Amino acid sequence: EPMDAFKLPYVRKLILCYGTQLGKTEMQLNLMGYCIDQEPASALAVYPTDKLGKSVVKNRILPMIDNSPAVSRHYNPFTSEIMELQFDGMYIAVVGANSPSGLASRPIKYLFLDETDKFPPRAGKDSSPKELARERQKSYHGRKEVQASSPTYTDGEIWKDFKAAQLQKRYFVPCPHCGTYQQFMLGQIKWPPELNEPAYKDEREARVKNE
């Protein structure tokens, strides 16, 4: 649903406030691929540090390009650099949130912010990395922002932005035993009393108790 919402003309910002390893970065990669193939325009991907950004390019973005014929046909490896990938009609610049010059140097339509709760409060002596990056979008009609992070504290960046969103949605799953839809929360997972010791817990014996 978040990926479908990205295409809606009245949606300007998506806040992906998920637990760890639940597909946030993969969803952003899918949306980058959609932009490259369907609606090309300049994009900026911001990660907590330049080092992490470079790692994501090497281990996630470039393999995604190679494995998708619809995307790879637009890619120009000869004019691309590791932190600025060139495509037909667009580029994707990759920067660290700790790099004020990288955040403030180019106009963009699409902004992808990953793991924002790990961003530094300020980019050098400038304002917050998010605000610096958002300034780059002001000249674009139809601009889009996708922010993703695992929440850390109630006053963390992603949780504050999620709570401030005009529309908030939560993911519900059905109980495998009664079919009741509920949020999948760690505190609701119960084991039989005889399996209460962590060393003996077996996921096959787990049950979800709606409290």
XYZ file of C-alpha atoms in Angstrom:
211
model
C 0.000 0.000 0.000
C 2.742 2.587 0.713
C 4.238 1.953 -2.718
C 0.828 2.378 -4.354
C 0.306 5.591 -2.371
C 3.531 7.018 -3.815
C 1.838 7.304 -7.219
C -1.152 9.272 -5.919
C -0.860 12.941 -6.980
C -2.073 14.291 -3.635
C 0.478 12.316 -1.574
C 3.618 14.337 -0.934
C 5.230 12.468 1.939
C 5.399 8.862 3.125
C 6.568 8.000 6.651
C 7.639 4.351 7.004
C 7.901 3.781 10.757
C 8.656 0.035 10.911
C 10.602 -2.343 13.104
C 14.043 -3.515 12.028
C 14.461 -5.736 8.958
C 10.856 -5.399 7.768
C 11.477 -4.078 4.258
C 11.818 -0.299 4.678
C 14.971 0.045 2.583
C 13.715 -2.487 0.037
C 10.542 -0.450 -0.375
C 12.603 2.677 -1.004
C 14.644 0.804 -3.616
C 11.439 -0.298 -5.346
C 10.245 3.303 -5.457
C 13.593 4.451 -6.852
C 13.211 1.843 -9.571
C 9.688 3.074 -10.322
C 10.943 6.653 -10.666
C 13.777 5.603 -12.978
C 11.502 3.650 -15.313
C 8.203 5.538 -15.112
C 8.618 9.112 -13.842
C 12.281 10.173 -14.119
C 13.411 13.263 -12.219
C 16.389 14.125 -10.048
C 16.543 12.302 -6.696
C 18.509 12.465 -3.465
C 18.999 9.506 -1.126
C 20.224 10.412 2.363
C 21.733 7.923 4.813
C 23.145 8.553 8.306
C 26.743 8.668 7.012
C 28.579 8.792 3.678
C 30.123 5.413 4.486
C 26.721 3.775 4.904
C 25.459 5.472 1.750
C 28.369 4.069 -0.249
C 27.693 0.611 1.183
C 24.016 0.795 0.200
C 24.959 1.797 -3.349
C 27.383 -1.118 -3.713
C 25.335 -3.781 -1.979
C 21.725 -2.768 -2.609
C 21.204 -0.160 -5.337
C 23.627 -1.457 -7.987
C 22.441 -5.089 -7.608
C 18.858 -3.819 -7.905
C 19.765 -2.090 -11.163
C 21.539 -5.183 -12.513
C 18.640 -7.481 -11.637
C 15.883 -5.338 -13.139
C 15.828 -5.065 -16.946
C 13.282 -2.222 -16.745
C 15.745 -0.210 -14.644
C 19.077 -1.289 -16.102
C 18.106 -0.166 -19.618
C 18.090 3.425 -18.320
C 21.379 3.217 -16.410
C 24.533 4.856 -17.767
C 27.554 3.284 -16.024
C 30.062 5.375 -17.988
C 28.917 8.727 -16.597
C 27.974 7.428 -13.150
C 30.027 7.682 -9.979
C 29.620 5.613 -6.835
C 27.688 8.421 -5.085
C 25.880 9.821 -8.133
C 24.174 7.376 -10.460
C 23.129 8.613 -13.907
C 20.017 7.439 -15.769
C 17.981 8.567 -18.748
C 16.442 11.861 -17.706
C 17.522 11.747 -14.059
C 20.199 11.014 -11.509
C 20.233 9.649 -7.972
C 22.693 11.425 -5.679
C 23.628 9.610 -2.471
C 24.887 11.586 0.536
C 25.420 11.197 4.255
C 23.368 13.236 6.713
C 26.696 14.481 8.110
C 27.599 16.177 4.801
C 26.048 19.688 4.599
C 27.600 20.434 1.196
C 26.113 17.271 -0.303
C 22.684 18.076 1.118
C 22.611 21.621 -0.180
C 24.132 21.433 -3.646
C 21.379 20.363 -6.096
C 17.661 20.702 -6.866
C 15.660 17.462 -6.572
C 12.110 16.196 -7.025
C 12.409 12.941 -5.074
C 13.855 12.699 -1.567
C 14.580 9.380 0.136
C 15.612 9.529 3.801
C 16.690 6.240 5.392
C 17.152 5.554 9.135
C 16.418 9.140 10.117
C 16.568 8.335 13.831
C 20.305 7.834 13.328
C 20.805 11.221 11.648
C 22.878 13.813 13.536
C 20.839 16.714 14.965
C 22.624 19.156 12.669
C 24.608 18.846 9.441
C 27.824 20.591 10.399
C 26.913 24.112 11.530
C 23.750 24.158 9.446
C 20.183 23.154 10.293
C 18.952 19.573 10.510
C 19.834 17.240 7.608
C 16.152 16.714 6.806
C 15.441 20.427 6.523
C 18.519 21.034 4.385
C 17.485 18.247 2.022
C 13.868 19.440 1.847
C 15.037 22.890 0.764
C 16.297 21.237 -2.436
C 12.723 20.287 -3.420
C 11.095 23.710 -3.304
C 11.302 24.390 -7.045
C 9.595 21.124 -8.034
C 5.872 20.616 -8.547
C 4.761 17.130 -7.571
C 7.717 16.563 -5.276
C 7.757 13.400 -3.166
C 9.495 12.456 0.073
C 9.884 8.985 1.552
C 11.218 8.834 5.091
C 11.980 5.476 6.706
C 13.382 4.442 10.061
C 12.970 2.056 12.933
C 11.638 4.061 15.895
C 13.906 4.509 18.892
C 12.272 6.940 21.345
C 8.913 8.698 21.475
C 10.735 11.962 20.758
C 12.710 10.423 17.874
C 12.466 11.887 14.371
C 10.465 9.104 12.729
C 7.948 8.733 15.570
C 7.307 12.483 15.744
C 6.772 12.663 11.973
C 4.514 9.601 12.013
C 2.351 11.078 14.783
C 2.159 14.384 12.889
C 1.063 12.735 9.619
C -2.383 13.625 8.267
C -3.193 9.938 7.872
C -1.756 7.234 10.135
C -2.024 3.554 9.323
C -0.885 0.565 11.326
C -0.234 -2.988 10.189
C -2.604 -5.622 11.534
C -2.190 -9.388 11.240
C -4.750 -12.157 11.818
C -4.380 -14.493 14.778
C -3.655 -17.962 13.300
C -6.077 -19.507 15.806
C -9.141 -17.223 15.982
C -8.629 -14.978 12.926
C -8.899 -11.725 14.919
C -6.891 -8.892 13.332
C -4.561 -7.124 15.728
C -1.239 -5.316 15.847
C 1.667 -7.724 16.114
C 3.420 -6.540 19.265
C 6.152 -8.314 21.208
C 4.324 -7.949 24.526
C 1.405 -9.975 23.169
C 3.480 -13.051 22.342
C 2.915 -15.734 24.992
C 4.376 -19.180 25.553
C 2.915 -21.993 27.636
C 4.090 -21.685 31.278
C 6.278 -24.759 31.023
C 8.184 -23.111 28.143
C 8.609 -19.744 29.836
C 12.358 -20.051 30.225
C 14.045 -18.376 27.206
C 16.306 -21.377 26.624
C 13.262 -23.576 26.048
C 11.092 -21.260 24.008
C 9.929 -22.735 20.730
C 8.332 -20.449 18.142
C 5.955 -23.275 17.202
C 4.391 -23.023 20.661
C 3.957 -19.241 20.601
C 0.506 -17.709 20.747
C -0.652 -14.137 20.320
C -2.843 -12.813 23.100
C -4.858 -9.715 22.302
C -4.689 -7.501 25.388
